[in-house]
Amino acid sequence: MPFSRLPRLILTGPESTGKSALARSLSDYLDGILVQEYLRDYFEAQGSLTLEDAIPIAQGQWVNEERGAEEAEAQNKILICDTDLLSSLVYTTHYYSHDMNCSTWALWEKWAERHKRRLAAAPFSPRLYILCDVDWPWVDDGQRDAPDQRPQFLKRFEAELQAMGCDYITVSGSLDERLSAVLAHLVRDHLHKQKD
């Protein structure tokens, strides 16, 4: 299977749903280029977050994805991203919707809309979003704060994916079951495109 024809794989979904574990497994199995979640290091450096951090977080993830894409292209490898702009869209709305009338929110919306449009075109497309289900143990890591809201967040992520017209699959079960589901989808999709 030529890796240059595969979509970028983007792990997404609520907190503590196995995204990082699956991203690492996919990267290992496919010998891919893995782009880590930018927010984690940013949060550790800052200690707390406000609406003013929305653009720097999303921009940092975006830049890291572009760097990873250059590396993947140079090595003819698949790109696997442990989150992307979608996560910023969902969580910024959740945490800062009370600030929607301020100038900082207007700047965030303008930045986000511009970058959402860019996702639909090459080289950022095609993308396959892998939406991780909530049947995964919640682990308190000092940053997570909404274990009981994971089902509601799952619906928000799915609604955003559908609104953006994204190609996505939902995976659940054990790590091996999730990995198998993604690999099976990639094979089916590749075979389908060969027939067209």
PDB file of C-alpha atoms in Angstrom:
ATOM      1  CA  MET A   1       0.000   0.000   0.000  1.00  0.00           C
ATOM      2  CA  PRO A   2       1.702   3.272  -1.088  1.00  0.00           C
ATOM      3  CA  PHE A   3       1.812   5.510   1.981  1.00  0.00           C
ATOM      4  CA  SER A   4       1.717   8.625  -0.194  1.00  0.00           C
ATOM      5  CA  ARG A   5      -1.877   7.709  -1.118  1.00  0.00           C
ATOM      6  CA  LEU A   6      -3.068   7.249   2.448  1.00  0.00           C
ATOM      7  CA  PRO A   7      -4.895  10.021   4.309  1.00  0.00           C
ATOM      8  CA  ARG A   8      -3.433  11.732   7.325  1.00  0.00           C
ATOM      9  CA  LEU A   9      -4.715   9.897  10.393  1.00  0.00           C
ATOM     10  CA  ILE A  10      -6.055  12.259  13.049  1.00  0.00           C
ATOM     11  CA  LEU A  11      -6.912  10.949  16.513  1.00  0.00           C
ATOM     12  CA  THR A  12      -9.752  12.859  18.110  1.00  0.00           C
ATOM     13  CA  GLY A  13     -12.390  12.644  20.811  1.00  0.00           C
ATOM     14  CA  PRO A  14     -12.991  13.406  24.490  1.00  0.00           C
ATOM     15  CA  GLU A  15     -10.307  13.343  27.144  1.00  0.00           C
ATOM     16  CA  SER A  16      -8.885  10.019  28.318  1.00  0.00           C
ATOM     17  CA  THR A  17     -10.300   7.897  25.503  1.00  0.00           C
ATOM     18  CA  GLY A  18      -7.083   6.210  24.407  1.00  0.00           C
ATOM     19  CA  LYS A  19      -6.115   8.640  21.635  1.00  0.00           C
ATOM     20  CA  SER A  20      -2.413   8.811  22.492  1.00  0.00           C
ATOM     21  CA  ALA A  21      -2.147   5.054  23.014  1.00  0.00           C
ATOM     22  CA  LEU A  22      -3.785   4.384  19.650  1.00  0.00           C
ATOM     23  CA  ALA A  23      -1.672   7.050  17.927  1.00  0.00           C
ATOM     24  CA  ARG A  24       1.503   5.387  19.207  1.00  0.00           C
ATOM     25  CA  SER A  25       0.268   1.917  18.182  1.00  0.00           C
ATOM     26  CA  LEU A  26      -0.611   3.111  14.686  1.00  0.00           C
ATOM     27  CA  SER A  27       2.740   4.835  14.358  1.00  0.00           C
ATOM     28  CA  ASP A  28       4.585   1.705  15.477  1.00  0.00           C
ATOM     29  CA  TYR A  29       2.551  -0.662  13.312  1.00  0.00           C
ATOM     30  CA  LEU A  30       2.666   1.504  10.183  1.00  0.00           C
ATOM     31  CA  ASP A  31       6.139   2.937  10.825  1.00  0.00           C
ATOM     32  CA  GLY A  32       4.553   6.369  10.576  1.00  0.00           C
ATOM     33  CA  ILE A  33       5.495   9.872  11.633  1.00  0.00           C
ATOM     34  CA  LEU A  34       3.744  10.758  14.887  1.00  0.00           C
ATOM     35  CA  VAL A  35       2.789  14.332  15.792  1.00  0.00           C
ATOM     36  CA  GLN A  36       2.235  14.589  19.541  1.00  0.00           C
ATOM     37  CA  GLU A  37      -0.430  16.689  21.250  1.00  0.00           C
ATOM     38  CA  TYR A  38       0.907  20.238  21.614  1.00  0.00           C
ATOM     39  CA  LEU A  39      -1.505  21.239  24.398  1.00  0.00           C
ATOM     40  CA  ARG A  40       0.039  18.908  26.966  1.00  0.00           C
ATOM     41  CA  ASP A  41       3.467  20.588  26.949  1.00  0.00           C
ATOM     42  CA  TYR A  42       1.913  24.047  26.605  1.00  0.00           C
ATOM     43  CA  PHE A  43      -0.279  23.487  29.665  1.00  0.00           C
ATOM     44  CA  GLU A  44       2.654  22.229  31.728  1.00  0.00           C
ATOM     45  CA  ALA A  45       4.621  25.351  30.823  1.00  0.00           C
ATOM     46  CA  GLN A  46       1.736  27.770  31.527  1.00  0.00           C
ATOM     47  CA  GLY A  47       0.085  26.116  34.530  1.00  0.00           C
ATOM     48  CA  SER A  48      -3.362  27.466  33.627  1.00  0.00           C
ATOM     49  CA  LEU A  49      -5.203  28.482  30.473  1.00  0.00           C
ATOM     50  CA  THR A  50      -7.457  31.326  29.340  1.00  0.00           C
ATOM     51  CA  LEU A  51      -9.149  32.247  26.072  1.00  0.00           C
ATOM     52  CA  GLU A  52      -5.967  34.112  25.114  1.00  0.00           C
ATOM     53  CA  ASP A  53      -4.253  30.721  24.872  1.00  0.00           C
ATOM     54  CA  ALA A  54      -6.686  29.332  22.262  1.00  0.00           C
ATOM     55  CA  ILE A  55      -4.826  30.590  19.188  1.00  0.00           C
ATOM     56  CA  PRO A  56      -1.301  29.791  20.472  1.00  0.00           C
ATOM     57  CA  ILE A  57      -2.385  26.223  21.308  1.00  0.00           C
ATOM     58  CA  ALA A  58      -4.112  25.638  17.974  1.00  0.00           C
ATOM     59  CA  GLN A  59      -1.262  27.344  16.098  1.00  0.00           C
ATOM     60  CA  GLY A  60       1.338  25.216  17.873  1.00  0.00           C
ATOM     61  CA  GLN A  61      -0.496  22.027  16.904  1.00  0.00           C
ATOM     62  CA  TRP A  62      -0.873  23.288  13.343  1.00  0.00           C
ATOM     63  CA  VAL A  63       2.841  24.085  12.996  1.00  0.00           C
ATOM     64  CA  ASN A  64       3.795  20.705  14.433  1.00  0.00           C
ATOM     65  CA  GLU A  65       1.504  18.961  11.951  1.00  0.00           C
ATOM     66  CA  GLU A  66       3.104  20.846   9.052  1.00  0.00           C
ATOM     67  CA  ARG A  67       6.573  19.854  10.257  1.00  0.00           C
ATOM     68  CA  GLY A  68       5.454  16.252  10.635  1.00  0.00           C
ATOM     69  CA  ALA A  69       3.932  16.298   7.157  1.00  0.00           C
ATOM     70  CA  GLU A  70       7.205  17.484   5.631  1.00  0.00           C
ATOM     71  CA  GLU A  71       9.046  14.662   7.374  1.00  0.00           C
ATOM     72  CA  ALA A  72       6.416  12.096   6.318  1.00  0.00           C
ATOM     73  CA  GLU A  73       6.559  13.232   2.701  1.00  0.00           C
ATOM     74  CA  ALA A  74      10.363  13.146   2.623  1.00  0.00           C
ATOM     75  CA  GLN A  75      10.358   9.584   3.976  1.00  0.00           C
ATOM     76  CA  ASN A  76       7.189   8.401   2.153  1.00  0.00           C
ATOM     77  CA  LYS A  77       5.529   7.591   5.463  1.00  0.00           C
ATOM     78  CA  ILE A  78       2.036   8.030   6.799  1.00  0.00           C
ATOM     79  CA  LEU A  79       1.332  10.990   9.108  1.00  0.00           C
ATOM     80  CA  ILE A  80      -0.445  10.284  12.395  1.00  0.00           C
ATOM     81  CA  CYS A  81      -1.584  13.204  14.540  1.00  0.00           C
ATOM     82  CA  ASP A  82      -2.552  12.914  18.188  1.00  0.00           C
ATOM     83  CA  THR A  83      -5.300  15.584  17.838  1.00  0.00           C
ATOM     84  CA  ASP A  84      -5.682  18.680  15.646  1.00  0.00           C
ATOM     85  CA  LEU A  85      -7.749  21.848  15.243  1.00  0.00           C
ATOM     86  CA  LEU A  86     -11.016  19.989  15.879  1.00  0.00           C
ATOM     87  CA  SER A  87     -10.132  19.485  19.527  1.00  0.00           C
ATOM     88  CA  SER A  88      -9.407  23.196  19.922  1.00  0.00           C
ATOM     89  CA  LEU A  89     -12.787  24.040  18.364  1.00  0.00           C
ATOM     90  CA  VAL A  90     -14.709  21.789  20.756  1.00  0.00           C
ATOM     91  CA  TYR A  91     -12.870  22.649  23.948  1.00  0.00           C
ATOM     92  CA  THR A  92     -12.525  26.385  23.346  1.00  0.00           C
ATOM     93  CA  THR A  93     -16.289  26.594  22.843  1.00  0.00           C
ATOM     94  CA  HIS A  94     -16.888  24.527  25.978  1.00  0.00           C
ATOM     95  CA  TYR A  95     -14.592  26.451  28.302  1.00  0.00           C
ATOM     96  CA  TYR A  96     -14.877  29.991  26.955  1.00  0.00           C
ATOM     97  CA  SER A  97     -18.332  30.361  25.396  1.00  0.00           C
ATOM     98  CA  HIS A  98     -19.131  32.962  28.077  1.00  0.00           C
ATOM     99  CA  ASP A  99     -16.522  35.202  26.369  1.00  0.00           C
ATOM    100  CA  MET A 100     -18.156  35.093  22.929  1.00  0.00           C
ATOM    101  CA  ASN A 101     -18.780  38.844  22.856  1.00  0.00           C
ATOM    102  CA  CYS A 102     -15.179  39.890  23.455  1.00  0.00           C
ATOM    103  CA  SER A 103     -12.574  40.871  20.869  1.00  0.00           C
ATOM    104  CA  THR A 104     -10.355  37.889  21.733  1.00  0.00           C
ATOM    105  CA  TRP A 105     -13.187  35.525  20.816  1.00  0.00           C
ATOM    106  CA  ALA A 106     -13.638  37.314  17.496  1.00  0.00           C
ATOM    107  CA  LEU A 107      -9.924  36.841  16.745  1.00  0.00           C
ATOM    108  CA  TRP A 108     -10.166  33.147  17.672  1.00  0.00           C
ATOM    109  CA  GLU A 109     -13.202  32.619  15.433  1.00  0.00           C
ATOM    110  CA  LYS A 110     -11.505  34.340  12.498  1.00  0.00           C
ATOM    111  CA  TRP A 111      -8.341  32.250  12.931  1.00  0.00           C
ATOM    112  CA  ALA A 112     -10.302  29.007  13.358  1.00  0.00           C
ATOM    113  CA  GLU A 113     -12.561  29.568  10.336  1.00  0.00           C
ATOM    114  CA  ARG A 114      -9.590  30.337   8.087  1.00  0.00           C
ATOM    115  CA  HIS A 115      -7.795  27.181   9.180  1.00  0.00           C
ATOM    116  CA  LYS A 116     -10.931  25.007   8.951  1.00  0.00           C
ATOM    117  CA  ARG A 117     -11.148  25.961   5.273  1.00  0.00           C
ATOM    118  CA  ARG A 118      -7.488  25.042   4.789  1.00  0.00           C
ATOM    119  CA  LEU A 119      -8.138  21.541   6.167  1.00  0.00           C
ATOM    120  CA  ALA A 120     -10.372  20.737   3.208  1.00  0.00           C
ATOM    121  CA  ALA A 121      -7.635  21.252   0.618  1.00  0.00           C
ATOM    122  CA  ALA A 122      -4.273  19.700  -0.193  1.00  0.00           C
ATOM    123  CA  PRO A 123      -1.853  19.148   1.387  1.00  0.00           C
ATOM    124  CA  PHE A 124      -3.976  18.923   4.573  1.00  0.00           C
ATOM    125  CA  SER A 125      -6.544  16.716   2.866  1.00  0.00           C
ATOM    126  CA  PRO A 126      -7.329  13.857   2.654  1.00  0.00           C
ATOM    127  CA  ARG A 127      -7.708  13.282   6.384  1.00  0.00           C
ATOM    128  CA  LEU A 128      -9.247  10.354   8.215  1.00  0.00           C
ATOM    129  CA  TYR A 129     -10.446  11.247  11.684  1.00  0.00           C
ATOM    130  CA  ILE A 130     -10.413   8.426  14.213  1.00  0.00           C
ATOM    131  CA  LEU A 131     -13.015   9.271  16.852  1.00  0.00           C
ATOM    132  CA  CYS A 132     -12.233   7.388  20.061  1.00  0.00           C
ATOM    133  CA  ASP A 133     -15.212   6.135  22.040  1.00  0.00           C
ATOM    134  CA  VAL A 134     -15.637   6.641  25.782  1.00  0.00           C
ATOM    135  CA  ASP A 135     -15.436   2.934  26.678  1.00  0.00           C
ATOM    136  CA  TRP A 136     -11.908   3.523  27.939  1.00  0.00           C
ATOM    137  CA  PRO A 137     -10.847   4.003  31.568  1.00  0.00           C
ATOM    138  CA  TRP A 138     -10.659   7.633  32.645  1.00  0.00           C
ATOM    139  CA  VAL A 139      -7.268   8.474  34.186  1.00  0.00           C
ATOM    140  CA  ASP A 140      -6.656  11.631  36.204  1.00  0.00           C
ATOM    141  CA  ASP A 141      -3.418  13.102  34.891  1.00  0.00           C
ATOM    142  CA  GLY A 142      -3.691  16.538  36.482  1.00  0.00           C
ATOM    143  CA  GLN A 143      -4.999  18.174  33.285  1.00  0.00           C
ATOM    144  CA  ARG A 144      -8.250  16.295  32.712  1.00  0.00           C
ATOM    145  CA  ASP A 145     -11.305  17.548  34.552  1.00  0.00           C
ATOM    146  CA  ALA A 146     -14.518  16.165  33.040  1.00  0.00           C
ATOM    147  CA  PRO A 147     -14.821  12.379  33.403  1.00  0.00           C
ATOM    148  CA  ASP A 148     -18.617  12.465  33.631  1.00  0.00           C
ATOM    149  CA  GLN A 149     -18.974  14.650  30.547  1.00  0.00           C
ATOM    150  CA  ARG A 150     -17.187  12.364  28.110  1.00  0.00           C
ATOM    151  CA  PRO A 151     -20.418  11.076  26.468  1.00  0.00           C
ATOM    152  CA  GLN A 152     -21.577  14.663  25.858  1.00  0.00           C
ATOM    153  CA  PHE A 153     -18.175  15.596  24.446  1.00  0.00           C
ATOM    154  CA  LEU A 154     -18.280  12.561  22.155  1.00  0.00           C
ATOM    155  CA  LYS A 155     -21.529  13.904  20.678  1.00  0.00           C
ATOM    156  CA  ARG A 156     -19.955  17.345  20.242  1.00  0.00           C
ATOM    157  CA  PHE A 157     -16.963  15.908  18.424  1.00  0.00           C
ATOM    158  CA  GLU A 158     -19.192  13.855  16.154  1.00  0.00           C
ATOM    159  CA  ALA A 159     -21.427  16.841  15.422  1.00  0.00           C
ATOM    160  CA  GLU A 160     -18.396  18.981  14.528  1.00  0.00           C
ATOM    161  CA  LEU A 161     -16.986  16.256  12.262  1.00  0.00           C
ATOM    162  CA  GLN A 162     -20.313  15.995  10.465  1.00  0.00           C
ATOM    163  CA  ALA A 163     -20.703  19.776  10.181  1.00  0.00           C
ATOM    164  CA  MET A 164     -17.224  20.030   8.657  1.00  0.00           C
ATOM    165  CA  GLY A 165     -17.955  17.144   6.274  1.00  0.00           C
ATOM    166  CA  CYS A 166     -14.987  15.139   7.571  1.00  0.00           C
ATOM    167  CA  ASP A 167     -14.252  11.512   6.762  1.00  0.00           C
ATOM    168  CA  TYR A 168     -14.222   9.682  10.094  1.00  0.00           C
ATOM    169  CA  ILE A 169     -14.658   6.360  11.816  1.00  0.00           C
ATOM    170  CA  THR A 170     -15.513   5.684  15.448  1.00  0.00           C
ATOM    171  CA  VAL A 171     -13.430   3.076  17.250  1.00  0.00           C
ATOM    172  CA  SER A 172     -14.146   1.351  20.532  1.00  0.00           C
ATOM    173  CA  GLY A 173     -13.038  -1.622  22.581  1.00  0.00           C
ATOM    174  CA  SER A 174      -9.510  -2.589  23.546  1.00  0.00           C
ATOM    175  CA  LEU A 175      -6.398  -1.051  22.034  1.00  0.00           C
ATOM    176  CA  ASP A 176      -5.977  -4.076  19.761  1.00  0.00           C
ATOM    177  CA  GLU A 177      -9.614  -3.848  18.641  1.00  0.00           C
ATOM    178  CA  ARG A 178      -9.233  -0.144  17.859  1.00  0.00           C
ATOM    179  CA  LEU A 179      -5.995  -0.707  15.966  1.00  0.00           C
ATOM    180  CA  SER A 180      -7.580  -3.528  13.948  1.00  0.00           C
ATOM    181  CA  ALA A 181     -10.597  -1.362  13.109  1.00  0.00           C
ATOM    182  CA  VAL A 182      -8.417   1.435  11.732  1.00  0.00           C
ATOM    183  CA  LEU A 183      -6.234  -0.930   9.716  1.00  0.00           C
ATOM    184  CA  ALA A 184      -9.290  -2.723   8.289  1.00  0.00           C
ATOM    185  CA  HIS A 185     -10.793   0.622   7.269  1.00  0.00           C
ATOM    186  CA  LEU A 186      -7.576   1.691   5.534  1.00  0.00           C
ATOM    187  CA  VAL A 187      -7.417  -1.570   3.588  1.00  0.00           C
ATOM    188  CA  ARG A 188     -11.119  -1.402   2.576  1.00  0.00           C
ATOM    189  CA  ASP A 189     -10.808   2.233   1.559  1.00  0.00           C
ATOM    190  CA  HIS A 190      -7.630   1.562  -0.441  1.00  0.00           C
ATOM    191  CA  LEU A 191      -9.200  -1.404  -2.255  1.00  0.00           C
ATOM    192  CA  HIS A 192     -12.336   0.626  -2.971  1.00  0.00           C
ATOM    193  CA  LYS A 193     -10.286   3.433  -4.523  1.00  0.00           C
ATOM    194  CA  GLN A 194      -8.330   0.960  -6.644  1.00  0.00           C
ATOM    195  CA  LYS A 195     -11.609  -0.229  -8.178  1.00  0.00           C
ATOM    196  CA  ASP A 196     -12.700   3.348  -9.065  1.00  0.00           C
TER     197      ASP A 196
END
